[in-house]
PDB file of C-alpha atoms in Angstrom:
ATOM      1  CA  MET A 152      19.371  57.616 -79.756  1.00 62.00           C
ATOM      2  CA  ASP A 153      16.700  57.372 -82.442  1.00 81.00           C
ATOM      3  CA  ARG A 154      14.292  54.467 -82.321  1.00 86.00           C
ATOM      4  CA  ILE A 155      16.165  52.094 -84.618  1.00 88.00           C
ATOM      5  CA  ASP A 156      19.362  52.651 -82.615  1.00 89.00           C
ATOM      6  CA  LEU A 157      17.438  51.698 -79.479  1.00 91.00           C
ATOM      7  CA  PHE A 158      16.359  48.498 -81.235  1.00 91.00           C
ATOM      8  CA  ARG A 159      19.940  47.725 -82.269  1.00 90.00           C
ATOM      9  CA  THR A 160      21.229  48.342 -78.748  1.00 93.00           C
ATOM     10  CA  PHE A 161      18.550  46.167 -77.141  1.00 92.00           C
ATOM     11  CA  ALA A 162      19.225  43.346 -79.640  1.00 89.00           C
ATOM     12  CA  ARG A 163      22.947  43.447 -78.882  1.00 90.00           C
ATOM     13  CA  VAL A 164      22.325  43.272 -75.116  1.00 91.00           C
ATOM     14  CA  VAL A 165      20.152  40.180 -75.636  1.00 89.00           C
ATOM     15  CA  GLU A 166      22.814  38.545 -77.836  1.00 83.00           C
ATOM     16  CA  CYS A 167      25.643  39.340 -75.404  1.00 87.00           C
ATOM     17  CA  ALA A 168      23.605  38.596 -72.257  1.00 87.00           C
ATOM     18  CA  SER A 169      25.516  41.494 -70.729  1.00 89.00           C
ATOM     19  CA  PHE A 170      25.344  45.287 -70.745  1.00 92.00           C
ATOM     20  CA  THR A 171      29.129  45.531 -70.474  1.00 90.00           C
ATOM     21  CA  ARG A 172      29.886  43.182 -73.394  1.00 88.00           C
ATOM     22  CA  ALA A 173      27.195  44.839 -75.509  1.00 89.00           C
ATOM     23  CA  ALA A 174      28.715  48.251 -74.798  1.00 91.00           C
ATOM     24  CA  ASP A 175      32.162  46.975 -75.788  1.00 90.00           C
ATOM     25  CA  THR A 176      30.958  45.588 -79.126  1.00 87.00           C
ATOM     26  CA  LEU A 177      28.996  48.763 -79.888  1.00 89.00           C
ATOM     27  CA  GLY A 178      31.783  51.113 -78.851  1.00 89.00           C
ATOM     28  CA  LEU A 179      29.509  52.892 -76.352  1.00 91.00           C
ATOM     29  CA  PRO A 180      29.716  53.609 -72.619  1.00 93.00           C
ATOM     30  CA  ARG A 181      27.896  51.033 -70.507  1.00 92.00           C
ATOM     31  CA  SER A 182      25.752  53.798 -69.041  1.00 92.00           C
ATOM     32  CA  SER A 183      24.501  54.724 -72.529  1.00 93.00           C
ATOM     33  CA  VAL A 184      23.529  51.127 -73.268  1.00 93.00           C
ATOM     34  CA  SER A 185      21.687  50.795 -69.955  1.00 92.00           C
ATOM     35  CA  ALA A 186      19.901  54.114 -70.493  1.00 93.00           C
ATOM     36  CA  ALA A 187      18.869  53.047 -74.008  1.00 93.00           C
ATOM     37  CA  VAL A 188      17.221  49.881 -72.717  1.00 93.00           C
ATOM     38  CA  ILE A 189      15.434  51.790 -69.939  1.00 93.00           C
ATOM     39  CA  ASP A 190      14.204  54.289 -72.545  1.00 93.00           C
ATOM     40  CA  LEU A 191      12.991  51.475 -74.797  1.00 92.00           C
ATOM     41  CA  GLU A 192      11.157  49.729 -71.945  1.00 92.00           C
ATOM     42  CA  ALA A 193       9.413  53.023 -71.133  1.00 93.00           C
ATOM     43  CA  ARG A 194       8.414  53.477 -74.787  1.00 91.00           C
ATOM     44  CA  VAL A 195       6.923  49.991 -75.187  1.00 90.00           C
ATOM     45  CA  GLY A 196       5.458  49.843 -71.681  1.00 92.00           C
ATOM     46  CA  ALA A 197       6.913  46.449 -70.771  1.00 91.00           C
ATOM     47  CA  ARG A 198       9.879  45.004 -68.918  1.00 92.00           C
ATOM     48  CA  LEU A 199      12.122  43.504 -71.588  1.00 93.00           C
ATOM     49  CA  LEU A 200      15.069  42.157 -69.585  1.00 93.00           C
ATOM     50  CA  HIS A 201      15.732  40.207 -66.412  1.00 91.00           C
ATOM     51  CA  ARG A 202      18.781  41.776 -64.757  1.00 87.00           C
ATOM     52  CA  THR A 203      21.031  39.944 -62.281  1.00 82.00           C
ATOM     53  CA  THR A 204      24.607  40.569 -61.165  1.00 73.00           C
ATOM     54  CA  ARG A 205      25.791  37.673 -63.367  1.00 77.00           C
ATOM     55  CA  LYS A 206      23.606  37.709 -66.455  1.00 82.00           C
ATOM     56  CA  VAL A 207      21.020  39.588 -68.449  1.00 89.00           C
ATOM     57  CA  SER A 208      18.262  37.609 -70.153  1.00 89.00           C
ATOM     58  CA  PRO A 209      15.078  38.577 -72.014  1.00 90.00           C
ATOM     59  CA  THR A 210      11.678  38.318 -70.358  1.00 91.00           C
ATOM     60  CA  GLN A 211       8.917  36.558 -72.245  1.00 90.00           C
ATOM     61  CA  ASP A 212       7.885  39.933 -73.688  1.00 91.00           C
ATOM     62  CA  GLY A 213      11.542  40.737 -74.352  1.00 91.00           C
ATOM     63  CA  ALA A 214      12.112  37.540 -76.325  1.00 88.00           C
ATOM     64  CA  ALA A 215       9.119  38.271 -78.561  1.00 87.00           C
ATOM     65  CA  PHE A 216      10.225  41.885 -78.973  1.00 90.00           C
ATOM     66  CA  TYR A 217      13.776  40.799 -79.828  1.00 88.00           C
ATOM     67  CA  GLU A 218      12.560  38.692 -82.769  1.00 81.00           C
ATOM     68  CA  ARG A 219      10.511  41.638 -84.030  1.00 84.00           C
ATOM     69  CA  CYS A 220      13.528  43.933 -83.619  1.00 86.00           C
ATOM     70  CA  LEU A 221      15.655  41.699 -85.845  1.00 79.00           C
ATOM     71  CA  ARG A 222      13.112  41.928 -88.655  1.00 75.00           C
ATOM     72  CA  LEU A 223      12.770  45.691 -88.295  1.00 82.00           C
ATOM     73  CA  ILE A 224      16.542  46.224 -88.266  1.00 80.00           C
ATOM     74  CA  ALA A 225      16.910  44.079 -91.385  1.00 72.00           C
ATOM     75  CA  ASP A 226      14.134  46.031 -93.139  1.00 74.00           C
ATOM     76  CA  VAL A 227      15.786  49.360 -92.284  1.00 79.00           C
ATOM     77  CA  ASP A 228      19.198  48.147 -93.494  1.00 70.00           C
ATOM     78  CA  ASP A 229      17.615  46.948 -96.719  1.00 66.00           C
ATOM     79  CA  ALA A 230      15.843  50.287 -97.280  1.00 72.00           C
ATOM     80  CA  GLU A 231      19.010  52.290 -96.597  1.00 69.00           C
ATOM     81  CA  ASN A 232      20.975  50.209 -99.103  1.00 64.00           C
ATOM     82  CA  LEU A 233      18.287  50.053-101.790  1.00 62.00           C
ATOM     83  CA  PHE A 234      19.796  52.732-104.038  1.00 61.00           C
ATOM     84  CA  ARG A 235      23.313  52.681-102.665  1.00 58.00           C
ATOM     85  CA  GLN A 236      23.781  49.143-103.961  1.00 53.00           C
ATOM     86  CA  THR A 237      23.373  50.210-107.573  1.00 51.00           C
ATOM     87  CA  ALA A 238      25.250  53.492-107.200  1.00 52.00           C
ATOM     88  CA  ALA A 239      28.367  52.318-105.401  1.00 62.00           C
ATOM     89  CA  GLN A 240      30.353  49.273-104.513  1.00 77.00           C
ATOM     90  CA  PRO A 241      29.804  47.605-101.121  1.00 81.00           C
ATOM     91  CA  SER A 242      31.925  49.066 -98.351  1.00 79.00           C
ATOM     92  CA  GLY A 243      32.781  48.667 -94.683  1.00 80.00           C
ATOM     93  CA  LYS A 244      34.552  46.169 -92.450  1.00 82.00           C
ATOM     94  CA  LEU A 245      33.885  42.423 -92.319  1.00 87.00           C
ATOM     95  CA  ARG A 246      35.003  40.373 -89.330  1.00 86.00           C
ATOM     96  CA  ILE A 247      35.539  36.768 -90.417  1.00 90.00           C
ATOM     97  CA  ASP A 248      36.661  33.728 -88.428  1.00 90.00           C
ATOM     98  CA  VAL A 249      37.941  30.588 -90.175  1.00 91.00           C
ATOM     99  CA  PRO A 250      39.817  27.372 -89.275  1.00 89.00           C
ATOM    100  CA  GLY A 251      43.577  27.798 -89.020  1.00 86.00           C
ATOM    101  CA  ARG A 252      44.941  25.987 -92.064  1.00 87.00           C
ATOM    102  CA  ILE A 253      42.081  27.023 -94.345  1.00 91.00           C
ATOM    103  CA  GLY A 254      42.763  30.629 -93.383  1.00 92.00           C
ATOM    104  CA  ARG A 255      46.518  30.409 -93.898  1.00 90.00           C
ATOM    105  CA  LEU A 256      46.690  28.143 -96.941  1.00 89.00           C
ATOM    106  CA  ILE A 257      43.555  29.044 -98.887  1.00 92.00           C
ATOM    107  CA  ILE A 258      41.865  32.290 -97.869  1.00 94.00           C
ATOM    108  CA  ALA A 259      44.790  34.602 -97.042  1.00 94.00           C
ATOM    109  CA  PRO A 260      46.633  33.955-100.342  1.00 95.00           C
ATOM    110  CA  ALA A 261      43.415  34.630-102.290  1.00 95.00           C
ATOM    111  CA  LEU A 262      42.376  37.800-100.435  1.00 95.00           C
ATOM    112  CA  PRO A 263      44.184  40.179-102.847  1.00 95.00           C
ATOM    113  CA  ASP A 264      41.736  39.061-105.535  1.00 94.00           C
ATOM    114  CA  PHE A 265      38.716  39.852-103.341  1.00 95.00           C
ATOM    115  CA  LEU A 266      40.088  43.213-102.173  1.00 94.00           C
ATOM    116  CA  GLU A 267      40.893  44.207-105.740  1.00 94.00           C
ATOM    117  CA  ARG A 268      37.298  43.492-106.747  1.00 92.00           C
ATOM    118  CA  TYR A 269      35.883  45.322-103.726  1.00 91.00           C
ATOM    119  CA  PRO A 270      38.356  48.073-102.779  1.00 91.00           C
ATOM    120  CA  HIS A 271      36.006  49.679-100.241  1.00 88.00           C
ATOM    121  CA  ILE A 272      35.736  46.559 -98.057  1.00 90.00           C
ATOM    122  CA  THR A 273      38.259  45.812 -95.319  1.00 89.00           C
ATOM    123  CA  ILE A 274      38.711  42.369 -93.731  1.00 91.00           C
ATOM    124  CA  ASP A 275      39.409  41.505 -90.091  1.00 89.00           C
ATOM    125  CA  LEU A 276      40.451  37.853 -90.460  1.00 90.00           C
ATOM    126  CA  GLY A 277      40.419  35.633 -87.375  1.00 88.00           C
ATOM    127  CA  VAL A 278      42.305  32.354 -87.820  1.00 85.00           C
ATOM    128  CA  THR A 279      41.639  29.802 -85.094  1.00 75.00           C
ATOM    129  CA  ASP A 280      40.625  26.172 -84.607  1.00 67.00           C
ATOM    130  CA  ARG A 281      38.429  26.869 -81.587  1.00 62.00           C
ATOM    131  CA  ALA A 282      34.730  27.693 -81.652  1.00 62.00           C
ATOM    132  CA  ILE A 283      34.067  31.390 -81.082  1.00 55.00           C
ATOM    133  CA  ASN A 284      31.126  33.363 -79.737  1.00 57.00           C
ATOM    134  CA  PHE A 285      29.699  35.407 -82.612  1.00 54.00           C
ATOM    135  CA  VAL A 286      28.599  38.419 -80.628  1.00 52.00           C
ATOM    136  CA  GLU A 287      31.319  38.651 -78.017  1.00 52.00           C
ATOM    137  CA  GLU A 288      33.960  38.635 -80.759  1.00 54.00           C
ATOM    138  CA  SER A 289      31.890  40.816 -83.127  1.00 63.00           C
ATOM    139  CA  ALA A 290      32.089  38.293 -85.973  1.00 75.00           C
ATOM    140  CA  ASP A 291      30.039  38.835 -89.116  1.00 81.00           C
ATOM    141  CA  CYS A 292      30.491  35.265 -90.311  1.00 86.00           C
ATOM    142  CA  VAL A 293      32.293  32.084 -89.314  1.00 89.00           C
ATOM    143  CA  LEU A 294      33.418  29.142 -91.419  1.00 91.00           C
ATOM    144  CA  ARG A 295      32.855  25.847 -89.614  1.00 88.00           C
ATOM    145  CA  VAL A 296      34.063  22.382 -90.558  1.00 87.00           C
ATOM    146  CA  GLY A 297      32.197  19.465 -88.982  1.00 83.00           C
ATOM    147  CA  PRO A 298      28.749  18.993 -87.415  1.00 80.00           C
ATOM    148  CA  LEU A 299      26.979  22.171 -86.330  1.00 76.00           C
ATOM    149  CA  SER A 300      25.838  22.960 -82.815  1.00 69.00           C
ATOM    150  CA  ASP A 301      24.945  26.632 -83.335  1.00 54.00           C
ATOM    151  CA  SER A 302      21.310  27.673 -83.131  1.00 55.00           C
ATOM    152  CA  GLY A 303      19.663  30.807 -84.405  1.00 61.00           C
ATOM    153  CA  MET A 304      22.235  31.289 -87.162  1.00 70.00           C
ATOM    154  CA  ILE A 305      21.847  31.313 -90.907  1.00 78.00           C
ATOM    155  CA  ALA A 306      23.761  28.304 -92.248  1.00 83.00           C
ATOM    156  CA  ARG A 307      25.073  28.324 -95.813  1.00 86.00           C
ATOM    157  CA  LYS A 308      26.281  24.851 -96.783  1.00 89.00           C
ATOM    158  CA  ILE A 309      29.486  25.031 -98.830  1.00 91.00           C
ATOM    159  CA  GLY A 310      30.013  21.329 -99.411  1.00 90.00           C
ATOM    160  CA  ASP A 311      31.516  18.173 -97.930  1.00 91.00           C
ATOM    161  CA  LEU A 312      35.244  18.102 -97.291  1.00 91.00           C
ATOM    162  CA  PRO A 313      36.796  14.736 -98.299  1.00 92.00           C
ATOM    163  CA  LEU A 314      39.177  13.047 -95.835  1.00 94.00           C
ATOM    164  CA  ILE A 315      42.114  10.728 -96.468  1.00 96.00           C
ATOM    165  CA  ASN A 316      44.132   8.180 -94.437  1.00 97.00           C
ATOM    166  CA  VAL A 317      47.889   8.756 -94.666  1.00 98.00           C
ATOM    167  CA  ALA A 318      51.198   7.800 -93.081  1.00 98.00           C
ATOM    168  CA  SER A 319      54.842   8.508 -93.850  1.00 98.00           C
ATOM    169  CA  PRO A 320      56.870   6.066 -95.997  1.00 98.00           C
ATOM    170  CA  GLY A 321      59.175   5.545 -93.008  1.00 97.00           C
ATOM    171  CA  TYR A 322      56.307   4.516 -90.742  1.00 97.00           C
ATOM    172  CA  LEU A 323      54.909   2.110 -93.356  1.00 97.00           C
ATOM    173  CA  ALA A 324      58.354   0.584 -93.905  1.00 97.00           C
ATOM    174  CA  ARG A 325      58.623  -0.181 -90.184  1.00 96.00           C
ATOM    175  CA  HIS A 326      55.058  -1.292 -89.473  1.00 96.00           C
ATOM    176  CA  GLY A 327      53.649  -2.348 -92.829  1.00 96.00           C
ATOM    177  CA  THR A 328      50.686  -0.877 -94.711  1.00 96.00           C
ATOM    178  CA  PRO A 329      47.244  -1.648 -93.270  1.00 96.00           C
ATOM    179  CA  GLN A 330      44.958  -3.167 -95.888  1.00 95.00           C
ATOM    180  CA  THR A 331      41.713  -3.341 -93.870  1.00 94.00           C
ATOM    181  CA  PRO A 332      40.489  -1.941 -90.546  1.00 94.00           C
ATOM    182  CA  ASP A 333      41.225  -5.362 -89.000  1.00 94.00           C
ATOM    183  CA  ASP A 334      44.921  -4.537 -89.411  1.00 96.00           C
ATOM    184  CA  LEU A 335      44.686  -1.358 -87.323  1.00 95.00           C
ATOM    185  CA  SER A 336      45.217  -3.217 -84.047  1.00 93.00           C
ATOM    186  CA  ASP A 337      48.847  -3.646 -85.099  1.00 94.00           C
ATOM    187  CA  HIS A 338      49.316   0.052 -85.857  1.00 96.00           C
ATOM    188  CA  TRP A 339      49.803   3.392 -84.151  1.00 97.00           C
ATOM    189  CA  ALA A 340      47.926   6.621 -84.797  1.00 97.00           C
ATOM    190  CA  VAL A 341      48.742  10.216 -84.071  1.00 97.00           C
ATOM    191  CA  ASN A 342      45.736  10.953 -81.873  1.00 96.00           C
ATOM    192  CA  TYR A 343      43.828  14.202 -82.311  1.00 95.00           C
ATOM    193  CA  ALA A 344      42.100  15.875 -79.360  1.00 92.00           C
ATOM    194  CA  SER A 345      39.376  18.411 -80.088  1.00 84.00           C
ATOM    195  CA  PRO A 346      40.561  21.945 -79.153  1.00 79.00           C
ATOM    196  CA  SER A 347      37.057  22.690 -77.832  1.00 74.00           C
ATOM    197  CA  THR A 348      36.269  19.556 -75.807  1.00 80.00           C
ATOM    198  CA  GLY A 349      39.602  17.764 -75.375  1.00 84.00           C
ATOM    199  CA  ARG A 350      37.970  14.541 -76.563  1.00 89.00           C
ATOM    200  CA  VAL A 351      40.292  12.261 -78.550  1.00 92.00           C
ATOM    201  CA  GLU A 352      38.755  11.394 -81.904  1.00 91.00           C
ATOM    202  CA  ASP A 353      38.285   7.732 -82.814  1.00 94.00           C
ATOM    203  CA  TRP A 354      39.458   6.318 -86.127  1.00 96.00           C
ATOM    204  CA  GLU A 355      36.531   6.287 -88.568  1.00 95.00           C
ATOM    205  CA  TRP A 356      35.619   4.580 -91.813  1.00 95.00           C
ATOM    206  CA  VAL A 357      32.506   3.910 -93.872  1.00 91.00           C
ATOM    207  CA  GLU A 358      31.707   0.298 -94.649  1.00 88.00           C
ATOM    208  CA  GLY A 359      28.571  -0.776 -96.490  1.00 86.00           C
ATOM    209  CA  GLY A 360      27.060   2.659 -95.987  1.00 86.00           C
ATOM    210  CA  THR A 361      27.577   2.467 -92.192  1.00 90.00           C
ATOM    211  CA  LEU A 362      29.991   4.613 -90.192  1.00 92.00           C
ATOM    212  CA  ARG A 363      32.398   2.514 -88.098  1.00 94.00           C
ATOM    213  CA  THR A 364      34.687   3.782 -85.341  1.00 95.00           C
ATOM    214  CA  LEU A 365      37.693   2.388 -83.492  1.00 95.00           C
ATOM    215  CA  PRO A 366      39.859   3.862 -80.706  1.00 94.00           C
ATOM    216  CA  MET A 367      43.476   3.777 -81.847  1.00 94.00           C
ATOM    217  CA  ARG A 368      46.556   3.449 -79.677  1.00 94.00           C
ATOM    218  CA  GLY A 369      48.992   6.319 -79.999  1.00 94.00           C
ATOM    219  CA  ARG A 370      52.158   7.614 -78.388  1.00 94.00           C
ATOM    220  CA  VAL A 371      51.369  11.232 -79.233  1.00 96.00           C
ATOM    221  CA  THR A 372      48.168  13.280 -78.892  1.00 96.00           C
ATOM    222  CA  VAL A 373      47.882  16.745 -80.474  1.00 95.00           C
ATOM    223  CA  ASN A 374      45.204  19.453 -80.636  1.00 90.00           C
ATOM    224  CA  SER A 375      46.099  21.312 -83.823  1.00 88.00           C
ATOM    225  CA  ALA A 376      46.171  20.392 -87.498  1.00 89.00           C
ATOM    226  CA  GLU A 377      49.729  21.702 -87.834  1.00 91.00           C
ATOM    227  CA  ALA A 378      51.036  19.360 -85.123  1.00 94.00           C
ATOM    228  CA  TYR A 379      48.909  16.491 -86.464  1.00 96.00           C
ATOM    229  CA  ILE A 380      50.572  16.674 -89.879  1.00 96.00           C
ATOM    230  CA  ALA A 381      54.053  17.303 -88.446  1.00 97.00           C
ATOM    231  CA  CYS A 382      53.859  14.192 -86.264  1.00 97.00           C
ATOM    232  CA  CYS A 383      52.660  12.115 -89.194  1.00 98.00           C
ATOM    233  CA  LEU A 384      55.539  13.352 -91.344  1.00 98.00           C
ATOM    234  CA  ALA A 385      57.886  12.382 -88.500  1.00 97.00           C
ATOM    235  CA  GLY A 386      56.664   8.789 -88.728  1.00 97.00           C
ATOM    236  CA  LEU A 387      54.703   8.678 -85.460  1.00 97.00           C
ATOM    237  CA  GLY A 388      51.602   7.048 -86.901  1.00 97.00           C
ATOM    238  CA  LEU A 389      48.588   7.121 -89.191  1.00 98.00           C
ATOM    239  CA  ILE A 390      46.261  10.124 -89.419  1.00 98.00           C
ATOM    240  CA  GLN A 391      42.906  10.968 -90.971  1.00 97.00           C
ATOM    241  CA  ILE A 392      42.806  14.479 -92.356  1.00 95.00           C
ATOM    242  CA  PRO A 393      41.090  16.598 -95.027  1.00 93.00           C
ATOM    243  CA  THR A 394      42.582  15.821 -98.422  1.00 93.00           C
ATOM    244  CA  TYR A 395      43.544  19.427 -99.207  1.00 90.00           C
ATOM    245  CA  ASP A 396      45.691  19.569 -96.059  1.00 91.00           C
ATOM    246  CA  VAL A 397      48.151  16.939 -97.295  1.00 94.00           C
ATOM    247  CA  ARG A 398      47.737  17.015-101.073  1.00 92.00           C
ATOM    248  CA  GLY A 399      51.198  18.532-101.545  1.00 92.00           C
ATOM    249  CA  HIS A 400      52.826  16.012 -99.201  1.00 96.00           C
ATOM    250  CA  VAL A 401      51.183  13.086-101.008  1.00 96.00           C
ATOM    251  CA  GLU A 402      52.160  14.398-104.436  1.00 95.00           C
ATOM    252  CA  ALA A 403      55.750  14.857-103.190  1.00 97.00           C
ATOM    253  CA  GLY A 404      55.878  11.307-101.801  1.00 97.00           C
ATOM    254  CA  GLN A 405      56.270  12.520 -98.210  1.00 98.00           C
ATOM    255  CA  LEU A 406      53.000  10.849 -97.213  1.00 98.00           C
ATOM    256  CA  VAL A 407      51.256   7.770 -98.627  1.00 97.00           C
ATOM    257  CA  GLU A 408      47.545   6.999 -98.666  1.00 97.00           C
ATOM    258  CA  ALA A 409      46.396   3.884 -96.787  1.00 96.00           C
ATOM    259  CA  MET A 410      43.089   2.005 -97.116  1.00 96.00           C
ATOM    260  CA  PRO A 411      41.656   4.248 -99.849  1.00 95.00           C
ATOM    261  CA  ASP A 412      38.404   2.251 -99.798  1.00 93.00           C
ATOM    262  CA  ARG A 413      37.951   2.789 -96.040  1.00 94.00           C
ATOM    263  CA  ARG A 414      37.900   6.528 -95.673  1.00 94.00           C
ATOM    264  CA  ALA A 415      36.054   8.512 -93.003  1.00 93.00           C
ATOM    265  CA  GLU A 416      32.843  10.328 -93.833  1.00 92.00           C
ATOM    266  CA  PRO A 417      33.394  13.698 -95.520  1.00 92.00           C
ATOM    267  CA  MET A 418      33.098  16.646 -93.133  1.00 90.00           C
ATOM    268  CA  PRO A 419      30.413  19.279 -93.804  1.00 92.00           C
ATOM    269  CA  MET A 420      31.745  22.777 -94.388  1.00 91.00           C
ATOM    270  CA  THR A 421      29.339  25.598 -93.538  1.00 91.00           C
ATOM    271  CA  LEU A 422      29.371  29.375 -93.485  1.00 89.00           C
ATOM    272  CA  LEU A 423      27.396  30.771 -90.533  1.00 85.00           C
ATOM    273  CA  TYR A 424      26.245  34.302 -89.876  1.00 81.00           C
ATOM    274  CA  PRO A 425      23.744  35.970 -87.546  1.00 72.00           C
ATOM    275  CA  HIS A 426      20.267  36.664 -88.851  1.00 63.00           C
ATOM    276  CA  ARG A 427      20.733  40.386 -88.319  1.00 54.00           C
ATOM    277  CA  GLN A 428      23.487  40.439 -90.939  1.00 47.00           C
ATOM    278  CA  HIS A 429      21.504  38.631 -93.626  1.00 49.00           C
ATOM    279  CA  LEU A 430      20.989  41.697 -95.833  1.00 54.00           C
ATOM    280  CA  SER A 431      24.488  43.162 -95.606  1.00 71.00           C
ATOM    281  CA  ARG A 432      25.706  43.568 -99.169  1.00 79.00           C
ATOM    282  CA  ARG A 433      29.375  43.313 -98.232  1.00 85.00           C
ATOM    283  CA  LEU A 434      28.669  40.029 -96.444  1.00 87.00           C
ATOM    284  CA  HIS A 435      26.706  38.757 -99.426  1.00 85.00           C
ATOM    285  CA  VAL A 436      29.518  39.394-101.919  1.00 90.00           C
ATOM    286  CA  PHE A 437      32.125  37.947 -99.569  1.00 92.00           C
ATOM    287  CA  ALA A 438      30.077  34.791 -98.994  1.00 91.00           C
ATOM    288  CA  ASP A 439      29.665  34.287-102.752  1.00 92.00           C
ATOM    289  CA  TRP A 440      33.398  34.787-103.316  1.00 94.00           C
ATOM    290  CA  LEU A 441      34.374  32.502-100.439  1.00 94.00           C
ATOM    291  CA  GLU A 442      32.040  29.712-101.547  1.00 92.00           C
ATOM    292  CA  ALA A 443      33.487  29.733-105.061  1.00 93.00           C
ATOM    293  CA  LEU A 444      37.061  29.759-103.681  1.00 93.00           C
ATOM    294  CA  LEU A 445      36.495  26.879-101.275  1.00 92.00           C
ATOM    295  CA  LYS A 446      34.722  24.716-103.826  1.00 90.00           C
ATOM    296  CA  ARG A 447      37.567  25.262-106.270  1.00 89.00           C
ATOM    297  CA  GLN A 448      40.386  24.701-103.776  1.00 86.00           C
ATOM    298  CA  LEU A 449      39.078  22.244-101.184  1.00 84.00           C
ATOM    299  CA  LEU A 450      36.348  19.986-102.474  1.00 78.00           C
ATOM    300  CA  SER A 451      38.319  18.147-105.146  1.00 67.00           C
ATOM    301  CA  ASP A 452      39.748  14.727-104.278  1.00 65.00           C
ATOM    302  CA  LEU A 453      43.196  13.265-104.913  1.00 61.00           C
TER     303      LEU A 453
END
């Protein structure tokens, strides 16, 4: 390997915390990855990694060298693309991961427009509601809805996703329409459990600039947006959900808004990508396209 390839290999091992996973993401034999790191340590004259049977982690020197490697890799990528960017369209594969319904309802139907604009880019679209590991799943960027817990990633804020309280007409006919949060003790909710943690989300609303929460009783608990909406349509209780998810149902009269002045806080929507991908032109054009699409399709209210 040339020197920059050694840097790339070392950086991937640090990010994967494993020679085997790094080799898989790079499409190389594990022996080649191990040999590359040994070669690099000999070149720099320092031990860069702690190696155990369970995990690989950078030494103090390795952590400092890793940060320098990221900058050098980015500089090389930028130099290689300096003239190519003006001479040709961006090309290559992008691996994207997005929440389920946003992927199915918003992004997938719009992808023909993007691919027509950029015919030399191909998209590997992951559609899931669980949090993924960037490196292990070789993702170039991930769309996240909600508070962020990722560190070391570039975060591009898209906007705040408005939420709405809704129930079916049948449910409201049987149980009445809540007018204030004080009425919620007489109502049922379809409870939503986080796919990542299993924690059941409380009912939320903003009152006087303060976020309030309340555990709601429910006969059904789900862990996907699809099931959440389906149970609400079936009359099993109230739900709180992003407005775009149920706009069609509300307009068709299948769902009815409740307590419009007591909505939950909007949810932040953020595009995340690793620092090492910051200068990729194909990622840059996709991020610009995706931001415009999401703002147009998702951030408007009812």
